[in-house]
Short mmCIF file of C-alpha atoms in Angstrom, two decimals:
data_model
loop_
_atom_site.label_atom_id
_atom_site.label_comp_id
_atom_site.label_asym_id
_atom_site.label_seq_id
_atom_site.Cartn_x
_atom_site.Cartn_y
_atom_site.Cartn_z
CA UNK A 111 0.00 0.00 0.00
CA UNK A 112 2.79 2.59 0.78
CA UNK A 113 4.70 1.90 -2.33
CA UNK A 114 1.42 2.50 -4.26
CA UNK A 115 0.77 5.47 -2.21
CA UNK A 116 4.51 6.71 -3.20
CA UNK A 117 3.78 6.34 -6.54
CA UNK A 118 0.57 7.55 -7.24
CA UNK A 119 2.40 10.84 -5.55
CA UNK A 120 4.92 10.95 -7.83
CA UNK A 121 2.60 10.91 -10.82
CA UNK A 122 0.83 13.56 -9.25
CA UNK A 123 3.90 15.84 -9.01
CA UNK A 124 5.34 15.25 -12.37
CA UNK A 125 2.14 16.18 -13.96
CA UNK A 126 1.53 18.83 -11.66
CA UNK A 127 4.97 20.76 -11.77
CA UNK A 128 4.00 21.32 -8.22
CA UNK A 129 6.13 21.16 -4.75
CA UNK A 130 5.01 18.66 -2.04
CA UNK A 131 2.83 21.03 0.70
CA UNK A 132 3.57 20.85 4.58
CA UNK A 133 0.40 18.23 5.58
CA UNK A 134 -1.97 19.86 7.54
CA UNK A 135 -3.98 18.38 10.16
CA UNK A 136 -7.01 17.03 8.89
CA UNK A 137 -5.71 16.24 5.30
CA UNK A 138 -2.83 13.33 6.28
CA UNK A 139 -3.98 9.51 5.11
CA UNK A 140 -6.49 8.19 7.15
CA UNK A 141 -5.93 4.86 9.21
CA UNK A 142 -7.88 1.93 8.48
CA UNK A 143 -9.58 0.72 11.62
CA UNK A 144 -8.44 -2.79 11.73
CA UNK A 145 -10.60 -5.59 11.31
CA UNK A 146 -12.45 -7.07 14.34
CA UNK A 147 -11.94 -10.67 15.00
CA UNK A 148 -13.89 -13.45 13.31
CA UNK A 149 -16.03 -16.03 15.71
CA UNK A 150 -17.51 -20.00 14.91
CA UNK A 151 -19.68 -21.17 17.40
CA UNK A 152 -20.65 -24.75 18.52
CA UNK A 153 -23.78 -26.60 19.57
CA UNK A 154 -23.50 -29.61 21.60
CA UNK A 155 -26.24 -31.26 23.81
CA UNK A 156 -26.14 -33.51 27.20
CA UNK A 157 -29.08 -35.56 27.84
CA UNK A 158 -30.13 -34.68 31.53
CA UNK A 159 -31.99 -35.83 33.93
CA UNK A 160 -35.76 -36.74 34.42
CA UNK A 161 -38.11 -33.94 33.67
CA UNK A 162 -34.91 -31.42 34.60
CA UNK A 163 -34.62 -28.12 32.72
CA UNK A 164 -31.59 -25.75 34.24
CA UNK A 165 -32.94 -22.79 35.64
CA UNK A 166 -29.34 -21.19 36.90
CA UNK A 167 -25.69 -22.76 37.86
CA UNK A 168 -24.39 -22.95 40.80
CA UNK A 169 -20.44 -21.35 41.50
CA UNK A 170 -18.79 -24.57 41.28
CA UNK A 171 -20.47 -25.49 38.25
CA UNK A 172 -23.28 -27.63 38.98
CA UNK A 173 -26.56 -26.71 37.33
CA UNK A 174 -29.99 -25.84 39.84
CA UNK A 175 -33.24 -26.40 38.18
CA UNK A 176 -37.12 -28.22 39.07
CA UNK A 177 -36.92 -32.17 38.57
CA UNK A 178 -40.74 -32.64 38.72
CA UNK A 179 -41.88 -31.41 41.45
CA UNK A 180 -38.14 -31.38 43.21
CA UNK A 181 -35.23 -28.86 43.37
CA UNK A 182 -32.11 -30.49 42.03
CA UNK A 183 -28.57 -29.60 41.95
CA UNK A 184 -26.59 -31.82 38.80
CA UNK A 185 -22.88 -32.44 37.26
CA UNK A 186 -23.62 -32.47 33.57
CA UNK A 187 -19.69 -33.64 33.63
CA UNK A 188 -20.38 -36.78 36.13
CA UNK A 189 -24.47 -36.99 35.82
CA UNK A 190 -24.37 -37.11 39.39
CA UNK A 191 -27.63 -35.28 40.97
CA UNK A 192 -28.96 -34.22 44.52
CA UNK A 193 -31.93 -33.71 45.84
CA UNK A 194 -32.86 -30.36 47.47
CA UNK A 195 -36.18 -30.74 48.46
CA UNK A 196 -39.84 -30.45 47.57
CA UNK A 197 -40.98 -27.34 45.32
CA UNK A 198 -42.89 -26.39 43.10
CA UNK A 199 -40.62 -23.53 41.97
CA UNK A 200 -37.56 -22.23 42.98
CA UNK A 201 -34.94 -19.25 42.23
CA UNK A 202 -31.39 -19.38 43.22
CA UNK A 203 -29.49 -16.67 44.72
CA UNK A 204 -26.90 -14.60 42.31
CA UNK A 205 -24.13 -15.97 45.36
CA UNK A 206 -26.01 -19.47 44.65
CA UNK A 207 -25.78 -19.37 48.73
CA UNK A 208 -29.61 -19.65 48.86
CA UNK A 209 -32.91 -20.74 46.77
CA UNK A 210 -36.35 -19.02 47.09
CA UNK A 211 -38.88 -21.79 46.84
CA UNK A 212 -42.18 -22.00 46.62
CA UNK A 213 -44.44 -24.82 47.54
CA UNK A 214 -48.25 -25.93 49.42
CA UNK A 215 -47.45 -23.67 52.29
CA UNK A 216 -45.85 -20.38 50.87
CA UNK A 217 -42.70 -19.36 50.19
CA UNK A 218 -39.05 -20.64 51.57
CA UNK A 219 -35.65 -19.92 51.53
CA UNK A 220 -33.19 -22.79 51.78
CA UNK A 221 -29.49 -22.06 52.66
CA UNK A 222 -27.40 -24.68 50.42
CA UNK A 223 -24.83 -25.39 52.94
CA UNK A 224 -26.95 -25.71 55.76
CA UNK A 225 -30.28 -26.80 54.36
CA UNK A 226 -31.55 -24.18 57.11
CA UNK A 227 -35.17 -23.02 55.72
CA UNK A 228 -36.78 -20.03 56.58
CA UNK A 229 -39.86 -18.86 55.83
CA UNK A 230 -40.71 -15.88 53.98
CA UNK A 231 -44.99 -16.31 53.83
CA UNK A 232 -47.21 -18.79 54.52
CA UNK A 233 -49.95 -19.69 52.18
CA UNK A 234 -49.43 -20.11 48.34
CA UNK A 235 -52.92 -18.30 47.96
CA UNK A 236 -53.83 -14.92 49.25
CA UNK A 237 -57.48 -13.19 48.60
CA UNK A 238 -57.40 -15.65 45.31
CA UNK A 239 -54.35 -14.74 43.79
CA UNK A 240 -51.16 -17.18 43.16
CA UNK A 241 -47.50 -16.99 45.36
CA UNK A 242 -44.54 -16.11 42.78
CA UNK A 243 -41.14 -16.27 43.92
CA UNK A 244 -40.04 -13.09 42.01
CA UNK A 245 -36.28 -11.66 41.46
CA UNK A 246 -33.52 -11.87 43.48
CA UNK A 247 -31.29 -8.17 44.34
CA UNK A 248 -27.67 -8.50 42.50
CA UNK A 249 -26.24 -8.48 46.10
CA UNK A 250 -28.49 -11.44 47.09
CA UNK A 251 -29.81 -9.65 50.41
CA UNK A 252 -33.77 -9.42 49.02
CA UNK A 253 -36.12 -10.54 46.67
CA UNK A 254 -39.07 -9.05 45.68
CA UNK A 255 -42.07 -11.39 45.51
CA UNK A 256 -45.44 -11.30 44.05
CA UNK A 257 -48.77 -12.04 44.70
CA UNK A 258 -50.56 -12.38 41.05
CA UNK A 259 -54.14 -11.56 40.78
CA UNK A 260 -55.91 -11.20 37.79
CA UNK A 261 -54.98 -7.94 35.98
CA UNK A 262 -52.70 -6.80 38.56
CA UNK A 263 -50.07 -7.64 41.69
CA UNK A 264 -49.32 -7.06 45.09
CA UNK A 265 -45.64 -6.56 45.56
CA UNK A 266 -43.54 -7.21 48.71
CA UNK A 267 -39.71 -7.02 49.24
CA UNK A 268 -38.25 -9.63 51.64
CA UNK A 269 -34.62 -8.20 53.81
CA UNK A 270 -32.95 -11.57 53.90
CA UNK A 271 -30.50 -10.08 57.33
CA UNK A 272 -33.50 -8.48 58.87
CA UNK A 273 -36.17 -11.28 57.97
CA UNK A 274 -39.41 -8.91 57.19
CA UNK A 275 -40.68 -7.76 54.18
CA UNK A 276 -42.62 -4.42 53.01
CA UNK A 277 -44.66 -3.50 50.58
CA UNK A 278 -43.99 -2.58 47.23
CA UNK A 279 -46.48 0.28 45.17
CA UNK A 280 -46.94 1.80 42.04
CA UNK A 281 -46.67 5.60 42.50
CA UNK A 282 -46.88 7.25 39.08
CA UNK A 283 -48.19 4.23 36.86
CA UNK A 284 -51.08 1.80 36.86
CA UNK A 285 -50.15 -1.98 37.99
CA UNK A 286 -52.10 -3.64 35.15
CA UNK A 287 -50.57 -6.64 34.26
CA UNK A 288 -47.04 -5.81 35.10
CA UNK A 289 -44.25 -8.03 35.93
CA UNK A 290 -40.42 -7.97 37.35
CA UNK A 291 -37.85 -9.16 34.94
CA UNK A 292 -34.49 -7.96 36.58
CA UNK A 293 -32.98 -6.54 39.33
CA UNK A 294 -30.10 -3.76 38.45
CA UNK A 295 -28.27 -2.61 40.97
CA UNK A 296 -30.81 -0.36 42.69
CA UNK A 297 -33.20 -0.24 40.10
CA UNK A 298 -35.81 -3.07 39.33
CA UNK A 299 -36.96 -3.78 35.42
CA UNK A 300 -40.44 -4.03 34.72
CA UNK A 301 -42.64 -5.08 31.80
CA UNK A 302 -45.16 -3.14 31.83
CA UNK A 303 -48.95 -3.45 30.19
CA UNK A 304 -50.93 -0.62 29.20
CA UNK A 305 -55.24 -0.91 29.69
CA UNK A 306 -55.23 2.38 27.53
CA UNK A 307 -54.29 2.85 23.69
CA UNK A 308 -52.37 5.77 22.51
CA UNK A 309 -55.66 7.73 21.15
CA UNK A 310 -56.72 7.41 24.79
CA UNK A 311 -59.48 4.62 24.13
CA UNK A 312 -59.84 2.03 27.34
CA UNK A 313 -61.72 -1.19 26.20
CA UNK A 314 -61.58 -4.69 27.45
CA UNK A 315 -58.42 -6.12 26.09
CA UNK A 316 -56.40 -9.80 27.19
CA UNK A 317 -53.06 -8.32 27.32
CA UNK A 318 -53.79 -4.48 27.13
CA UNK A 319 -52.81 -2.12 24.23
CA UNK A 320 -48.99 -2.94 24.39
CA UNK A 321 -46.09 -3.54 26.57
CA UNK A 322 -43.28 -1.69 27.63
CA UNK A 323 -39.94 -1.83 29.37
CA UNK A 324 -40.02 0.07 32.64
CA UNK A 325 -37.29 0.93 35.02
CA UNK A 326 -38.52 1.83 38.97
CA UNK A 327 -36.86 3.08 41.95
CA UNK A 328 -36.42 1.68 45.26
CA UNK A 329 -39.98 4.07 45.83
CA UNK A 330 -42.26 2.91 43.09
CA UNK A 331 -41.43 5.62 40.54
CA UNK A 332 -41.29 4.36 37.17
CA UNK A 333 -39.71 6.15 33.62
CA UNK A 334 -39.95 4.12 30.71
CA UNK A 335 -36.97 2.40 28.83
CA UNK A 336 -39.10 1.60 25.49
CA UNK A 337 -41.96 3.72 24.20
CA UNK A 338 -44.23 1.12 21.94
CA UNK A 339 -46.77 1.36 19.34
CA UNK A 340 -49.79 -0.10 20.19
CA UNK A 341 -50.16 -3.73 18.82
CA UNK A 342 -46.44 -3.77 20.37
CA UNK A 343 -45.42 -5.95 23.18
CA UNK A 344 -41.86 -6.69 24.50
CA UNK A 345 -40.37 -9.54 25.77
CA UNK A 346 -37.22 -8.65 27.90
CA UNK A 347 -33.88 -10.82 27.02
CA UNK A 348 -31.40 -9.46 29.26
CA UNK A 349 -28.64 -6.78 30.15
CA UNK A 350 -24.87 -6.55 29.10
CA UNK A 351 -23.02 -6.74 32.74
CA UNK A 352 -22.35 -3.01 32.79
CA UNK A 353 -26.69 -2.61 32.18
CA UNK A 354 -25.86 0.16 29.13
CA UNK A 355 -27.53 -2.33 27.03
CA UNK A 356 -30.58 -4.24 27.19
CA UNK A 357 -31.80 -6.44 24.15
CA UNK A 358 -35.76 -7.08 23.47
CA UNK A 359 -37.84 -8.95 21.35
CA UNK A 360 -40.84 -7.26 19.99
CA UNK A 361 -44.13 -9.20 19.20
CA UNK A 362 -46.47 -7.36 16.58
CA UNK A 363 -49.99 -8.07 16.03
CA UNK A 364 -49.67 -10.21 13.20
CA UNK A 365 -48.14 -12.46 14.77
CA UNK A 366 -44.31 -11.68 13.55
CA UNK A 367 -41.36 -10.43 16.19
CA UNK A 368 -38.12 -8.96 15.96
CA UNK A 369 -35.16 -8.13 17.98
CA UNK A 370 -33.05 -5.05 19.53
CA UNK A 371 -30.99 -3.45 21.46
CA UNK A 372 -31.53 -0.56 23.80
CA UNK A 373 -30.30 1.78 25.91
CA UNK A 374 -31.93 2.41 29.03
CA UNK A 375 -31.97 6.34 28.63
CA UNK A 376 -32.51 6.70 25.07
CA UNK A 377 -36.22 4.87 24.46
CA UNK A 378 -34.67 4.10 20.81
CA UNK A 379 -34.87 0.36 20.20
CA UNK A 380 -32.12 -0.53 17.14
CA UNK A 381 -33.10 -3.66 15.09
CA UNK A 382 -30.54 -6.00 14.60
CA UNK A 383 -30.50 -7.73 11.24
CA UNK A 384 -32.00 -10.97 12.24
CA UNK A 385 -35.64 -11.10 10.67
CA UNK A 386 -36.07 -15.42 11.43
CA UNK A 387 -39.12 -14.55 13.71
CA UNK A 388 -36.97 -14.86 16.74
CA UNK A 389 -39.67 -16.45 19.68
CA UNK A 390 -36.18 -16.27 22.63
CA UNK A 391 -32.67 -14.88 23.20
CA UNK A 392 -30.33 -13.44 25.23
CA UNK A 393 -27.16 -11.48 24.81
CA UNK A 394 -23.67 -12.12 26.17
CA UNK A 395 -22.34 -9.77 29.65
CA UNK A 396 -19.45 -8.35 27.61
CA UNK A 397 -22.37 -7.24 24.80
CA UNK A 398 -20.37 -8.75 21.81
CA UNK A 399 -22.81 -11.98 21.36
CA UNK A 400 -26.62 -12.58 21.07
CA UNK A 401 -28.15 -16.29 21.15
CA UNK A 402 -31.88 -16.24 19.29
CA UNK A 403 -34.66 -19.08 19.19
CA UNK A 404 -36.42 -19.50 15.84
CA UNK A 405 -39.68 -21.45 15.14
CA UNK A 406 -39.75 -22.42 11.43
CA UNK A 407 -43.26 -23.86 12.40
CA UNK A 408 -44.90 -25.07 15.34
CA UNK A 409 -43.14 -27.80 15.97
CA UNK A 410 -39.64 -27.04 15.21
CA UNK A 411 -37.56 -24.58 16.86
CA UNK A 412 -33.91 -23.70 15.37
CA UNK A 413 -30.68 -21.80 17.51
CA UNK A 414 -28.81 -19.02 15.98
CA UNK A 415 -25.71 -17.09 17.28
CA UNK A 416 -25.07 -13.51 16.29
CA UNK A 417 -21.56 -11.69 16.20
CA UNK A 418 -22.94 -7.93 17.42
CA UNK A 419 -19.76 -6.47 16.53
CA UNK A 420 -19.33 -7.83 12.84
CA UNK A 421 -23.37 -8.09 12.43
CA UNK A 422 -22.77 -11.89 11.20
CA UNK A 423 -25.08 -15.17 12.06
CA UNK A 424 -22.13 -17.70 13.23
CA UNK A 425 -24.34 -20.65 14.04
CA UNK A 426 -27.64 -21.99 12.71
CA UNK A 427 -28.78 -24.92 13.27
CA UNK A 428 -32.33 -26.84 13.84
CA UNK A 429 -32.78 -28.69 17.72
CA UNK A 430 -35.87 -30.61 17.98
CA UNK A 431 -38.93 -30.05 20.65
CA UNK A 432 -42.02 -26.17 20.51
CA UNK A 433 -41.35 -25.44 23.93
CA UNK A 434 -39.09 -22.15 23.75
CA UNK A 435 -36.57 -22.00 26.41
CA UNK A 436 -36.84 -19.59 29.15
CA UNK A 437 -33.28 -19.47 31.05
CA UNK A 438 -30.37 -18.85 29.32
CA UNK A 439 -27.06 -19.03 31.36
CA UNK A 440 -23.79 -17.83 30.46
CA UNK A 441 -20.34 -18.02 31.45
CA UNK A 442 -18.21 -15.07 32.61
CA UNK A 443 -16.62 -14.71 29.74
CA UNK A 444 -19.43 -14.58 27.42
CA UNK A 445 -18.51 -16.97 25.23
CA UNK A 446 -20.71 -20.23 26.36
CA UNK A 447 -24.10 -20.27 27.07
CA UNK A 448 -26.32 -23.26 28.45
CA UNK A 449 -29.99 -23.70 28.28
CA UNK A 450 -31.99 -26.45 28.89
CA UNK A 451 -35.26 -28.09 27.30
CA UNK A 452 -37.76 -31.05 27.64
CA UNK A 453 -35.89 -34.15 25.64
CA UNK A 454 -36.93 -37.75 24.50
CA UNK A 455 -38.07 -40.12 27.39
CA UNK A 456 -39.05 -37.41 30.22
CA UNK A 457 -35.22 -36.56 29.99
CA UNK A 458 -34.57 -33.42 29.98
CA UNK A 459 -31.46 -31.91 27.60
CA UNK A 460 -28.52 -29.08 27.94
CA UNK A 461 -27.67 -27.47 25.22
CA UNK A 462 -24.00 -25.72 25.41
CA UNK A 463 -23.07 -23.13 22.91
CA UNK A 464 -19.63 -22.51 22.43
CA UNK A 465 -18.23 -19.46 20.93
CA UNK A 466 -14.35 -18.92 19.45
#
């Protein structure tokens, strides 16, 4: 490249007749940003065990998740399992020091090492709505849980060190069909339904006008991340670790979806290039990776992979089973993620993607 440079200057001068100028500033040869790195990726699966799907992993590697009706803790490298104890749902800690479980008499929290329980409520039921464990904080020292009624919720926050809980409200929005979806820092993420259109008409409606992302304060304040058309609903897919980026999925009324990013101050969602009617995902802590879940039709589902940073699909590839996945869990470094599905024979199965 220099020699050509050299020369093409020279032919310049000798038709010219001019003498070279002192370069200013701004008018020197640009530099070519260099290429970013090119990634493969890798699907393998582990047959798991009976009626397990991996909900989160524990810090030395073991994966927590609901065997039936029974919290499990499981080696995908030596199959070997243990039994936790009777739930019908359960949430591990971000320390994986404790699980939130729910079961016949309210909610629980088990401490791993100790199998100490504690209980948070009694009663699964309250004034006919249903017990859901909720979110834990990112420091592990409360959850918020939920009591779900029909069109709306009744919050609480549980102190794990001082063992009560308070209330949680709504102070400058509805609660109409809202529910947690992370916990960031000292801010919780909400989706958020709205029982009024744009044009201000309120009719009967299953899931309200649209959805929206919603951040709220430790007080109940809420400010919206995304600002959606009605017809528009979002499904949440996670945060990079430094929560400057959050990608969505949006479902539109006919039926189709597609997927974004978005900052949490700027209400802009940008589309990323991958129009396979995505129906899951999640992107990578470091923000360089996004994993999507396709369904061709209704009974096949297919995985993709997409480099962020080149804007390239690096895996594709049809898995069998209709039930999306709900828990994707990655590594620190953000380049293998595990999630987990109903398989052949009431086994369940563990999918590991790999990225290079």
């Amino acid at each position: 490249m220099k020699r050509l440079l050299l020369a093409l200057s020279i032919a310049v001068l000798v038709i010219s007749g001019c003498a070279p100028q002192e370069p200013t500033g701004n008018d020197g040869p640009k530099t070519e940003a260099p290429p970013t790195e090119a990634h493969t990726a890798t699907l393998a699966q582990t047959t798991a065990p009976q009626y397990f799907v991996p909900l989160a992993r524990f810090p030395d590697g073991r994966f927590f998740g609901i065997a039936g009706v029974r919290m499990t803790a499981w080696n995908a490298e030596t199959g070997e399992t243990k039994d936790l104890g009777h739930a019908w749902s359960g949430v591990l800690s971000p320390d994986g020091q404790r699980i939130a479980f729910q079961g016949e008499k309210g909610l629980h929290m088990l401490e791993v090492q100790s199998g100490h329980i504690v209980t948070v409520t009694d009663g699964s039921r309250q004034n006919g709505s249903f017990l859901n464990p909720g979110l834990w904080s990112p420091d592990a020292k409360k959850i918020v849980y939920m009591y779900v009624m029909e069109w709306s919720s009744d919050y609480f926050v549980y102190n794990v060190e001082t063992g009560t809980s308070s209330a949680y409200e709504f102070k400058n929005i509805p609660n109409f069909l809202t529910a947690p979806v992370d916990w960031l820092e000292d801010r919780l993420l909400f989706v958020v339904h709205a029982n009024k259109s744009r044009t201000g008409e309120q009719e009967y409606t299953e899931n309200g006008y649209r959805s929206d992302l919603m951040l709220a304060d430790t007080e109940g304040n809420f400010s919206p991340v995304t600002r959606l058309e009605d017809g528009q609903f979002v499904h949440y897919c996670g945060a990079t670790r430094d929560n400057d980026t959050f990608m969505v999925l949006v479902r539109e009324e006919h039926g189709r979806s597609f997927a974004g990013l978005v900052n949490p101050y700027s209400e802009e969602i940008k589309r990323l290039p991958f129009e396979d009617n995505p129906v899951a995902g999640s992107i990578s802590p470091n923000g360089k990776f996004a994993i999507f879940i396709t369904q061709p039709n209704p009974r096949q589902l297919s995985v993709g992979v997409f480099d962020l940073q080149n804007k390239k699909v690096i895996l594709e590839k049809e898995i069998p089973g209709y039930e999306r996945p709900l828990d994707f869990i990655w590594d620190d470094t953000g380049h293998t993620v595990y999630f987990g599905m109903p398989g052949e024979n009431d086994n369940g199965v563990l999918y590991t993607v790999h990225i290079n």
